[in-house]
Short mmCIF file of C-alpha atoms in Angstrom, two decimals:
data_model
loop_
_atom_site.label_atom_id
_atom_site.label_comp_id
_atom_site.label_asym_id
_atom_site.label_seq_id
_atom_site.Cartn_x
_atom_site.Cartn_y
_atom_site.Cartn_z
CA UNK Y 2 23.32 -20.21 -31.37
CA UNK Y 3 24.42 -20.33 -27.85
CA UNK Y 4 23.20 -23.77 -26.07
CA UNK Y 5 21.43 -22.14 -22.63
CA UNK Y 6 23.40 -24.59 -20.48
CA UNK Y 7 26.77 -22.44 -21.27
CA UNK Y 8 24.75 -19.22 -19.52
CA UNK Y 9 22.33 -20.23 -17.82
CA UNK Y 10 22.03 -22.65 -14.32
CA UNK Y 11 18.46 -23.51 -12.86
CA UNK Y 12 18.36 -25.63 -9.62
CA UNK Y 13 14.30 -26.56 -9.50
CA UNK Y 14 14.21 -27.90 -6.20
CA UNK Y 15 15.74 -24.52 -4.39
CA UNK Y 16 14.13 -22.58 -7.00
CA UNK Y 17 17.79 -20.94 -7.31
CA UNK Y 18 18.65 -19.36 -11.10
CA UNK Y 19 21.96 -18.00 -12.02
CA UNK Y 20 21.74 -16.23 -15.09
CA UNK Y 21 24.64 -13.33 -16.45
CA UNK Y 22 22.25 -10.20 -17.66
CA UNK Y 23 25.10 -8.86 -19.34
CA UNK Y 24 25.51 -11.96 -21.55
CA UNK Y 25 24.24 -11.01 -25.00
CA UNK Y 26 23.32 -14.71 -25.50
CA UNK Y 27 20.59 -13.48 -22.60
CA UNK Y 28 19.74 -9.96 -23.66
CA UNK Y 29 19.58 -10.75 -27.17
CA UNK Y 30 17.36 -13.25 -26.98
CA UNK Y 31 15.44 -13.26 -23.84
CA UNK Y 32 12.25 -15.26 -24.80
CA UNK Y 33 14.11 -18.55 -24.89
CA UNK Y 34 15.79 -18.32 -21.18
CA UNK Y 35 12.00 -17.30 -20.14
CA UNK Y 36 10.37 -20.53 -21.92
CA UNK Y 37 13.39 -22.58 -19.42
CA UNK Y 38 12.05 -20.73 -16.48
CA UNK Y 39 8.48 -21.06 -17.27
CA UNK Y 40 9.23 -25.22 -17.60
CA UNK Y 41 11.12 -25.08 -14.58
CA UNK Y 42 10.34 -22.42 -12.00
CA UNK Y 43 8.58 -20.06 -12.70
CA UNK Y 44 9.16 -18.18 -10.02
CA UNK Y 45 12.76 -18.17 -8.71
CA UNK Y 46 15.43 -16.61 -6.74
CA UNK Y 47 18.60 -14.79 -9.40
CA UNK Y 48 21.60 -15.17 -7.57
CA UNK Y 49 23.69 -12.20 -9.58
CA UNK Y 50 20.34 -9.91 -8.51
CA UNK Y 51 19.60 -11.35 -4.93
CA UNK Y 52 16.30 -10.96 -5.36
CA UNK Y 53 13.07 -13.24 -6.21
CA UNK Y 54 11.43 -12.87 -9.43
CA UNK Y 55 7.77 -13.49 -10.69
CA UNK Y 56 6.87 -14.54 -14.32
CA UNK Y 57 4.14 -16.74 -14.09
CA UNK Y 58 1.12 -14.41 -15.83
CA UNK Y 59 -1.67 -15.18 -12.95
CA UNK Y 60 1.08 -13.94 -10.40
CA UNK Y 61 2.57 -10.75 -12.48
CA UNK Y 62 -0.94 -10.03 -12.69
CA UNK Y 63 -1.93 -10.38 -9.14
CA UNK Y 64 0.79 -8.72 -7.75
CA UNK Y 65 0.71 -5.55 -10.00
CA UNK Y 66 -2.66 -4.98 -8.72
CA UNK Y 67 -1.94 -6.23 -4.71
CA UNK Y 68 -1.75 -3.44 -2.66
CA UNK Y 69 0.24 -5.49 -0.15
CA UNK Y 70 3.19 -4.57 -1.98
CA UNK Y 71 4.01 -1.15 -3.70
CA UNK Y 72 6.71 1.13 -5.47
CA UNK Y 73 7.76 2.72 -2.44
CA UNK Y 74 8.69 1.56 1.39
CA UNK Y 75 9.85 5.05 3.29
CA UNK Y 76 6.33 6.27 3.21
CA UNK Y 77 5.76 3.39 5.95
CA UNK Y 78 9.45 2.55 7.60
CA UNK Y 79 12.35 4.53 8.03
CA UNK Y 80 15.87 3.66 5.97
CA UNK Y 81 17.20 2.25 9.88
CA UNK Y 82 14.38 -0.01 10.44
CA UNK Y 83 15.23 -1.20 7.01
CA UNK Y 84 18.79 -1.05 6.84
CA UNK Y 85 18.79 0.78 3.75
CA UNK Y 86 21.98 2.71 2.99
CA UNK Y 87 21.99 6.42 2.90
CA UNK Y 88 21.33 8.17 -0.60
CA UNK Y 89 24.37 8.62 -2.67
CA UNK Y 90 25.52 12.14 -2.44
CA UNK Y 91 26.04 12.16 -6.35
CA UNK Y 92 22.88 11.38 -6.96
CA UNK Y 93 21.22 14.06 -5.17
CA UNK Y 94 19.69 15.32 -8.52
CA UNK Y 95 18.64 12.68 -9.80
CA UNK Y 96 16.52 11.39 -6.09
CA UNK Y 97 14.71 15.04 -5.97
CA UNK Y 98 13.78 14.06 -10.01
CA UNK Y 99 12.42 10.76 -8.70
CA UNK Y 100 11.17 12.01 -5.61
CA UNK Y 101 7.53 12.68 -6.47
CA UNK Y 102 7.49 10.26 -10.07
CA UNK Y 103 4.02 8.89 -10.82
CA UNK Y 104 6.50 6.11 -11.65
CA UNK Y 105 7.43 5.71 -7.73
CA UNK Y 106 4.74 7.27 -5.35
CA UNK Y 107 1.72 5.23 -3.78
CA UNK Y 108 -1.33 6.89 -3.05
CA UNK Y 109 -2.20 9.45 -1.52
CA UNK Y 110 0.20 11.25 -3.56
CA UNK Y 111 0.09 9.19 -6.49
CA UNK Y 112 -3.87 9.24 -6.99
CA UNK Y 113 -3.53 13.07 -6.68
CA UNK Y 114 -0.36 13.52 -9.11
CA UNK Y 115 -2.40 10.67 -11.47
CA UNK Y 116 -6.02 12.67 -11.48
CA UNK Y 117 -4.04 15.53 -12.98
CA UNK Y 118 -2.43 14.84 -15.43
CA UNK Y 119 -4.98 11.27 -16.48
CA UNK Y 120 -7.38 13.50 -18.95
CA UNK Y 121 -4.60 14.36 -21.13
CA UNK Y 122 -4.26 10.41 -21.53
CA UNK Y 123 -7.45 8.84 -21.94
CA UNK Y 124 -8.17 7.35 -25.26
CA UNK Y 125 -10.65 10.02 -26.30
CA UNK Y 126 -8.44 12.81 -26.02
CA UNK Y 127 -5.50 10.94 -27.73
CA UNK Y 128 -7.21 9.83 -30.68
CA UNK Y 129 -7.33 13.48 -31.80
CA UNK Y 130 -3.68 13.12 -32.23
CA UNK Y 131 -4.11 10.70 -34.70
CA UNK Y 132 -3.67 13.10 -37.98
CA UNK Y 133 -0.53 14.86 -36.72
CA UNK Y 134 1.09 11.39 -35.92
CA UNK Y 135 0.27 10.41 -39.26
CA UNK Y 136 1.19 13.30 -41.29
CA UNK Y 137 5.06 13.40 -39.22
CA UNK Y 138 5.14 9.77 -39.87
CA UNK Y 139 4.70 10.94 -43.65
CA UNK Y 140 7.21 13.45 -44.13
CA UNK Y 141 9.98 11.19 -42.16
CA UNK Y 142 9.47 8.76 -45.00
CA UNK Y 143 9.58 11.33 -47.49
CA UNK Y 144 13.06 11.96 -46.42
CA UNK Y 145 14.31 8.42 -46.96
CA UNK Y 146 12.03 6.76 -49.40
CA UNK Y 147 13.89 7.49 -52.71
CA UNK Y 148 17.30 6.33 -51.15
CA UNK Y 149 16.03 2.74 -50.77
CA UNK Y 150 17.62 2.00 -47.71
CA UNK Y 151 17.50 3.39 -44.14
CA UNK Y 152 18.47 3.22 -40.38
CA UNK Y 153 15.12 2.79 -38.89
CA UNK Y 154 15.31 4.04 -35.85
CA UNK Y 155 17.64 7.19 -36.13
CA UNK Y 156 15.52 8.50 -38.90
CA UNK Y 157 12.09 7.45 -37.79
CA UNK Y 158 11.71 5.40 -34.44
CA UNK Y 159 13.15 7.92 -32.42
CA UNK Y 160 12.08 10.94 -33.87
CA UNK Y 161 8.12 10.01 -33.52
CA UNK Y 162 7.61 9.70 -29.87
CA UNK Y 163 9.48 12.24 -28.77
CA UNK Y 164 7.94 14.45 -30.78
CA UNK Y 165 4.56 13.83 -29.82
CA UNK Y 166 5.59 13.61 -26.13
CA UNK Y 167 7.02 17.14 -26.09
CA UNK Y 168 4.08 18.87 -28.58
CA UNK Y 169 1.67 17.52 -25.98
CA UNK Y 170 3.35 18.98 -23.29
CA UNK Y 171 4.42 22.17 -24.73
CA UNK Y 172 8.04 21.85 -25.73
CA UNK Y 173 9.58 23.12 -29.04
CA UNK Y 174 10.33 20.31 -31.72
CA UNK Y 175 14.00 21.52 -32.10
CA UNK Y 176 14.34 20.13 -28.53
CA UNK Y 177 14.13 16.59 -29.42
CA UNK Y 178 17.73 15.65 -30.16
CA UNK Y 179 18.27 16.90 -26.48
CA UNK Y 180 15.45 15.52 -24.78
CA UNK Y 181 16.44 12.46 -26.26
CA UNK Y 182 20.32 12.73 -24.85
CA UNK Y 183 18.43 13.45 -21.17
CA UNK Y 184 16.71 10.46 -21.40
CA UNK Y 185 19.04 8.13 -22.43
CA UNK Y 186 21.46 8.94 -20.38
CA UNK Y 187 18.63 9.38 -17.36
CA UNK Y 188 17.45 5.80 -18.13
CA UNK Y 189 21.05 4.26 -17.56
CA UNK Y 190 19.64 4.08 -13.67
CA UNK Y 191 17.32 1.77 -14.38
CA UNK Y 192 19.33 -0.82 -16.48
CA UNK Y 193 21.91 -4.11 -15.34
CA UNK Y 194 24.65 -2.83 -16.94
CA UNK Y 195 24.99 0.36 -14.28
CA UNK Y 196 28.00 1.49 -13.91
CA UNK Y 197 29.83 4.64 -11.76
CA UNK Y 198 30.35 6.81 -14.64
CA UNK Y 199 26.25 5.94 -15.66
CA UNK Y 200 24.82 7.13 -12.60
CA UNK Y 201 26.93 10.46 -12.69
CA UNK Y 202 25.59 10.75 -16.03
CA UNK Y 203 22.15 10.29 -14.95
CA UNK Y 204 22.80 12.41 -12.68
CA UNK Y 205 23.60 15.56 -14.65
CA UNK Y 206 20.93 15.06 -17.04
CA UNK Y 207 18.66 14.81 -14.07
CA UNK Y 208 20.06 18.24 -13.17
CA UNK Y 209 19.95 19.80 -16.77
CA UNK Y 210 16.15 18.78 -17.79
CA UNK Y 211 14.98 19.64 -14.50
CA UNK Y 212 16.16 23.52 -15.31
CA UNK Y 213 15.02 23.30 -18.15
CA UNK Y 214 11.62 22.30 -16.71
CA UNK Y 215 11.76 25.02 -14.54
CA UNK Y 216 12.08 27.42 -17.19
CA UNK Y 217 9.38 25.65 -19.12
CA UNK Y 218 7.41 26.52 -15.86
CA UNK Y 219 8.27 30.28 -15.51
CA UNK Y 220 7.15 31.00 -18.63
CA UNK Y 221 3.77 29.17 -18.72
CA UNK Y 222 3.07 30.73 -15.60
CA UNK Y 223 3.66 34.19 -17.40
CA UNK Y 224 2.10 33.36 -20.24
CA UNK Y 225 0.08 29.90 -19.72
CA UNK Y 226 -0.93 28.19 -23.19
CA UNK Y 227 -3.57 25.19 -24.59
CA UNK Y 228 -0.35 22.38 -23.08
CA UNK Y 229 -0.15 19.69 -20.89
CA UNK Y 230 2.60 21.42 -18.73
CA UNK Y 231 -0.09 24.69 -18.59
CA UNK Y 232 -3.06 22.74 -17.00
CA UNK Y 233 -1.02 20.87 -14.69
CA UNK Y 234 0.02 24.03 -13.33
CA UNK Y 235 -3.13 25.57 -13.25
CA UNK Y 236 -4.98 22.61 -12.06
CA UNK Y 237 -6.19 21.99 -8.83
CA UNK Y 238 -7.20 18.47 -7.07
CA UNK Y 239 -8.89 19.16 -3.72
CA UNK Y 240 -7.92 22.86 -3.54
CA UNK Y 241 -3.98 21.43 -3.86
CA UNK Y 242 -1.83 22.83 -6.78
CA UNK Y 243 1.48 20.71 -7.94
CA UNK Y 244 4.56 22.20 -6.44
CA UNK Y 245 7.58 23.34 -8.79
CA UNK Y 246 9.26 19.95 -7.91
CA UNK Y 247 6.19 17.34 -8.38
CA UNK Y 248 6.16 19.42 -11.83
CA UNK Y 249 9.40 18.64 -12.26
CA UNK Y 250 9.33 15.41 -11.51
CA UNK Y 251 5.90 14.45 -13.37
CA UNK Y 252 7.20 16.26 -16.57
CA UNK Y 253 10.26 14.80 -16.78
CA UNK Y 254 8.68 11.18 -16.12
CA UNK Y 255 5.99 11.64 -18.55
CA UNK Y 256 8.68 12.69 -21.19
CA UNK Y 257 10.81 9.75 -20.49
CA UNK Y 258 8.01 7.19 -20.21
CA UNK Y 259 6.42 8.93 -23.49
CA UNK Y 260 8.78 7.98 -25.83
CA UNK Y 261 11.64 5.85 -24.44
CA UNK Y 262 9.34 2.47 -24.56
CA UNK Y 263 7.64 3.31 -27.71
CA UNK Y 264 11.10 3.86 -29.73
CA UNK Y 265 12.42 0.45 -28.59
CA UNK Y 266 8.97 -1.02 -29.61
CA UNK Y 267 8.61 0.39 -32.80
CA UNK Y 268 11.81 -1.09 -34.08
CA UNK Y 269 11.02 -4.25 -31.94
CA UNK Y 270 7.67 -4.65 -33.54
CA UNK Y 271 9.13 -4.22 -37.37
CA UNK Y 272 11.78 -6.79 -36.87
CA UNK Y 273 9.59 -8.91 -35.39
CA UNK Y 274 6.63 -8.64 -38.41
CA UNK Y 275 9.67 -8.58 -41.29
CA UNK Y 276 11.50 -11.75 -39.72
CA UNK Y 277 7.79 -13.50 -39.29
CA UNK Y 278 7.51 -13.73 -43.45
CA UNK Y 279 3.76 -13.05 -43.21
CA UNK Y 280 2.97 -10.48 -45.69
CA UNK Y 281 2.60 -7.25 -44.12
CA UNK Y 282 -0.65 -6.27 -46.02
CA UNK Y 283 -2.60 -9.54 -44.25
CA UNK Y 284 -1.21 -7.68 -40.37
CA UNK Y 285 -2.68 -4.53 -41.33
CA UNK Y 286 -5.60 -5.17 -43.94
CA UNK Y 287 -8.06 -2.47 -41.70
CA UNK Y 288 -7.90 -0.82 -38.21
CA UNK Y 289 -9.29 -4.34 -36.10
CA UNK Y 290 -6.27 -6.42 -37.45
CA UNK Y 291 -4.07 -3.42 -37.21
CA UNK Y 292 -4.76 -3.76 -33.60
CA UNK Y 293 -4.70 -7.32 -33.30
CA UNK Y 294 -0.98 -7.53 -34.58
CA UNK Y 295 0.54 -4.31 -32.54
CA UNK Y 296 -0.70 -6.38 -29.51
CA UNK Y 297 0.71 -9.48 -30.57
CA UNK Y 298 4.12 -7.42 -30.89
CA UNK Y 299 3.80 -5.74 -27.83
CA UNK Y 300 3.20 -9.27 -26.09
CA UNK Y 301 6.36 -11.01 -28.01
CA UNK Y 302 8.93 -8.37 -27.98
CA UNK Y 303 7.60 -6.09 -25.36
CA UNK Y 304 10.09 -2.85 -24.77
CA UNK Y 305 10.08 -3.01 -20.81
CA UNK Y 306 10.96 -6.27 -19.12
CA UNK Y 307 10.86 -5.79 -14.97
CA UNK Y 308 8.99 -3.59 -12.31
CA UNK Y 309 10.07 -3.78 -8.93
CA UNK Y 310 7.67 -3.95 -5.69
CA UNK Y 311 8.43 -3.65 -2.03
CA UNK Y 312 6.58 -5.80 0.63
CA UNK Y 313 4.66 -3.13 2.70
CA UNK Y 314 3.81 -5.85 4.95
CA UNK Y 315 4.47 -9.76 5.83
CA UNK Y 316 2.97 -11.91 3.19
CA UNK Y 317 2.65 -15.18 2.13
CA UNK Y 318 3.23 -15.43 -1.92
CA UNK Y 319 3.97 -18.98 -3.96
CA UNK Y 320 5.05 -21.02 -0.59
CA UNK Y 321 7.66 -18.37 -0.28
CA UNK Y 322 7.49 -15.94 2.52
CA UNK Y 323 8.39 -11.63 2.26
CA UNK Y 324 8.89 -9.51 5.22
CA UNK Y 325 7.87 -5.93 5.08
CA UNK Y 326 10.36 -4.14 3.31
CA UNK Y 327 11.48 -7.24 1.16
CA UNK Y 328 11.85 -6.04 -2.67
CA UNK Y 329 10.58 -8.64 -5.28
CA UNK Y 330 10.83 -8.35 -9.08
CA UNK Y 331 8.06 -8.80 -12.32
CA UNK Y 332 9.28 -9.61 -15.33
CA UNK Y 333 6.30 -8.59 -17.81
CA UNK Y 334 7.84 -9.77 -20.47
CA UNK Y 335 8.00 -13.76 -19.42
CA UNK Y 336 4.71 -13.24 -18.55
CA UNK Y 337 3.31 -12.67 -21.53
CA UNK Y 338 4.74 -15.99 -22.66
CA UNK Y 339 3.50 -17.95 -19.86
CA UNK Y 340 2.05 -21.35 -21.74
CA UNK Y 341 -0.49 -21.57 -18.90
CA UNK Y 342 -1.80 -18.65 -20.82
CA UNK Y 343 -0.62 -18.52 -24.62
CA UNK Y 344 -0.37 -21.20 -27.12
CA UNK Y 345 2.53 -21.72 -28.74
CA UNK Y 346 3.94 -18.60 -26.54
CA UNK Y 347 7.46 -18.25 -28.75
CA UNK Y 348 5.24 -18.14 -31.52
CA UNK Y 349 3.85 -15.00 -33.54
CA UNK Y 350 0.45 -15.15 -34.43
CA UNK Y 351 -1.16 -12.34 -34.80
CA UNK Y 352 -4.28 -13.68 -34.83
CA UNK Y 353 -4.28 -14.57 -31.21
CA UNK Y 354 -7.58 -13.85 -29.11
CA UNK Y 355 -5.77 -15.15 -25.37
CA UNK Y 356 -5.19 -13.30 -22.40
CA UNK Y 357 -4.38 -9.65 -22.62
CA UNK Y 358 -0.36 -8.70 -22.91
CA UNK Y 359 1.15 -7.17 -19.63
CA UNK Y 360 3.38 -5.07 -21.27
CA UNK Y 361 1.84 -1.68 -19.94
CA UNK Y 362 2.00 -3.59 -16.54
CA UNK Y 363 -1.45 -3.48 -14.17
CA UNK Y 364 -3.59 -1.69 -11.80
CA UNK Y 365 -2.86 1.53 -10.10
CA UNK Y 366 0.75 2.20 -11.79
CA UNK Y 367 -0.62 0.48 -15.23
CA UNK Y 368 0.98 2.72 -17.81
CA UNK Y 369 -0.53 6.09 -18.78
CA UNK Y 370 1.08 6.83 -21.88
CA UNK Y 371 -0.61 3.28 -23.07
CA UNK Y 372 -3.46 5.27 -25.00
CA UNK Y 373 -0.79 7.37 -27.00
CA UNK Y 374 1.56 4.25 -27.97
CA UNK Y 375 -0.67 1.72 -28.64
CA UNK Y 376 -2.21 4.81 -31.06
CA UNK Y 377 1.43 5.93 -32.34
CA UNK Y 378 2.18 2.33 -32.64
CA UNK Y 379 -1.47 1.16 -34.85
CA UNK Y 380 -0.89 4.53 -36.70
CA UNK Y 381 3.10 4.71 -38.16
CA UNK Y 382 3.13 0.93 -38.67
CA UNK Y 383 0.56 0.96 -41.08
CA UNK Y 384 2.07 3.55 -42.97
CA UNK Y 385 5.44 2.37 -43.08
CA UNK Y 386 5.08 -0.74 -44.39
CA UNK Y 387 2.50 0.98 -47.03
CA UNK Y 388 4.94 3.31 -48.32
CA UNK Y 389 7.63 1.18 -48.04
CA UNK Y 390 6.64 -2.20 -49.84
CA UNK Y 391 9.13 -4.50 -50.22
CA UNK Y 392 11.21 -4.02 -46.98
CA UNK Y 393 13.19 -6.12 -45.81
CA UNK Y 394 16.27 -6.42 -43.17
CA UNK Y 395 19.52 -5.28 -44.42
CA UNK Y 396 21.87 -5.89 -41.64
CA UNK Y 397 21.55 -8.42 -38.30
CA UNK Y 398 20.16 -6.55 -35.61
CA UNK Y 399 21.89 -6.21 -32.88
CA UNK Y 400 19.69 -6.04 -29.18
CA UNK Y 401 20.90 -3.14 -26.70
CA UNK Y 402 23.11 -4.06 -23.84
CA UNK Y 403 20.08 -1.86 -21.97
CA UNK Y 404 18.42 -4.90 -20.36
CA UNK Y 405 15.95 -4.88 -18.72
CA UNK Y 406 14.55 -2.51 -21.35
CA UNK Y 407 15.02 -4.17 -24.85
CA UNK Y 408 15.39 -2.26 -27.94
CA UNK Y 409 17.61 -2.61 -30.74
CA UNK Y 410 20.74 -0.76 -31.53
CA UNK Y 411 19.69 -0.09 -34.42
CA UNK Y 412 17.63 -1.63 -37.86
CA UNK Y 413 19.09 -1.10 -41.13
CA UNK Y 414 16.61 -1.64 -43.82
CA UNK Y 415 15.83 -1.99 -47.61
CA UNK Y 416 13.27 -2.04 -50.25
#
């Protein structure tokens, strides 16, 4: 194993960090530079990103909920009083896709894009889902079972989210494989690695699902159905309708968000029970314990490591000070090992009754697909270890060069 002094430099006094992201000794294994940074500074300036970063849980916490600090900045100052540069011309599609994302917006906008689309979401709703997750999660195993051996997420991780993301917003199964293309592609914006060539990817895939979407809306509007993409068309909040682009936009984002995170964290989660030697039929003896270990995975090995804020105003955080229009960075996934807050944090034990994981992040932008994974999650990993006993890990995995999302390349497995 690589020694974290070959990778990694932390200077406690300045709080300074320098740290490669593109070093697989890093990506592939992030807990262990977190547990250095929670022992040293927890919060800290990264060189490579130029930017400070939170990961102690109390502030993660606090700041996902402080409204002194939010998504956006141009609702309140203009680029010039920032000196922000200009939008990229080749990313023109790709900014109107973004432009009215739950993932992005503050409120007004975002508490009227979020009441319309929230009942879908809620737990009550979701739960009726439960059967048809189960019964796909079935017949994917069916395919595989008798061959003894499989690539877990090609044949199953990827295929279940997606799925379930597009049937609840009205689009065909057969569209998965491209849906799937859109948002991998459409994700490369997000990730370290960037490159050119990624963000004119991104970039056309922004352009291609959005027409899609537009068709999508044409033809609910002609003939409207029992869909997600139907009542957020035909819904009003305060005698406002969504426009064609906030449609866009919300679609695409709840497509993205509803199955991107979930497929890392299924095959996250499976590694992380099968290298743990604790016999699967103890982690999910009944629907209480089922629960108890998905959140322990989702705490460990969580699928989403950073969100970003902007200062809206001057504030005081950690003896540090941020002047409006400052950006700062969360990583949610060194909070959830904070050993202010977890025992043992590196550990697995699902077991644990500590603080809540932060993996869905907090307040006002706190995840709404978390109803439908955590439910996707406590339903196919139940099964698959049922069906499959026996399983074990074929091959290494290998961690994505797609930090600061973390999923695997891919999990070959056996029984």
């Amino acid at each position: 194993m690589t020694k974290l002094a070959d990778f990694l430099s932390i200077d406690p006094d300045t709080r300074h960090v320098s740290l490669n992201g593109r070093n697989p000794a890093f990506y592939g294994d992030p807990n262990r530079v977190y547990a250095a940074l929670h022992a040293q500074c927890p919060t800290f300036y990264w060189e490579e990103q130029k930017q400070w970063f939170f990961t102690g849980y109390d502030h993660v916490n606090a700041l996902l909920r402080d409204r002194r600090f939010g998504r956006q900045i141009l609702h309140i100052a203009s680029r010039e009083e920032l000196g922000l540069a200009e939008p990229e011309p080749h990313l023109t599609n790709f900014d109107l896709a973004e432009l009215h994302s739950l993932l992005e917006v503050e409120p007004p906008e975002h508490t009227r894009l979020r009441t319309l689309v929230n009942r879908a979401f809620v737990s009550r709703h979701i739960e009726r889902l439960r059967p048809e997750i189960a019964d796909l999660a079935e017949k994917l195993i069916d395919g595989f079972e008798k061959d003894g051996e499989t690539e877990l997420l090609s044949a199953f991780a990827d295929i279940i989210p997606v799925t379930m993301i597009g049937r609840m917003i009205g689009i065909p199964d057969e569209m998965g494989p491209q849906l799937l293309k859109w948002s991998h592609d459409y994700v490369g914006m997000y990730m370290f690695k960037r490159t050119k060539e990624d963000e004119y990817a991104a970039d056309q895939a922004a352009k291609e699902f959005a027409d899609y979407v537009k068709e999508l809306i044409a033809e609910r509007r002609r003939e409207p159905r029992e869909d997600l993409l139907t009542h957020m068309i035909h819904t009003e909040h305060k005698g406002q309708y969504l426009t064609d682009d906030e449609l866009v936009s919300t679609t695409i984002v709840l497509l993205n968000a509803g199955h991107e995170a979930t497929v890392h964290q299924i095959g996250n989660s499976v590694r992380i029970i099968l290298e743990s030697g604790i016999d699967p039929r103890t982690l999910f003896a009944d629907e209480k314990v089922t629960e108890r270990t998905v959140e322990e995975t989702l705490r460990i090995c969580a699928p989403v490591h950073i969100f970003q804020r902007w200062a809206l105003e001057d504030v005081e955080l950690d003896g540090l000070s941020f002047k409006r229009g400052d950006k700062v960075s969360l990583i949610l996934a060194a909070a959830n090992l904070d050993p202010q807050k977890f025992s043992d944090p590196l550990a697995f034990k699902p077991d644990r009754q500590e603080a809540p994981n932060l993996s869905f992040g907090a307040g006002i932008h706190f995840c709404i697909g978390a109803p439908l994974a955590r439910l996707e999650l406590n339903t196919v990993l139940p099964i698959l270890f049922r069906r499959l006993p026996g399983l074990k890990i074929a091959a290494q995995p290998t961690v994505k060069d797609v930090y600061h999302f973390h999923g695997l390349e891919k999990l070959e497995l056996r029984w």
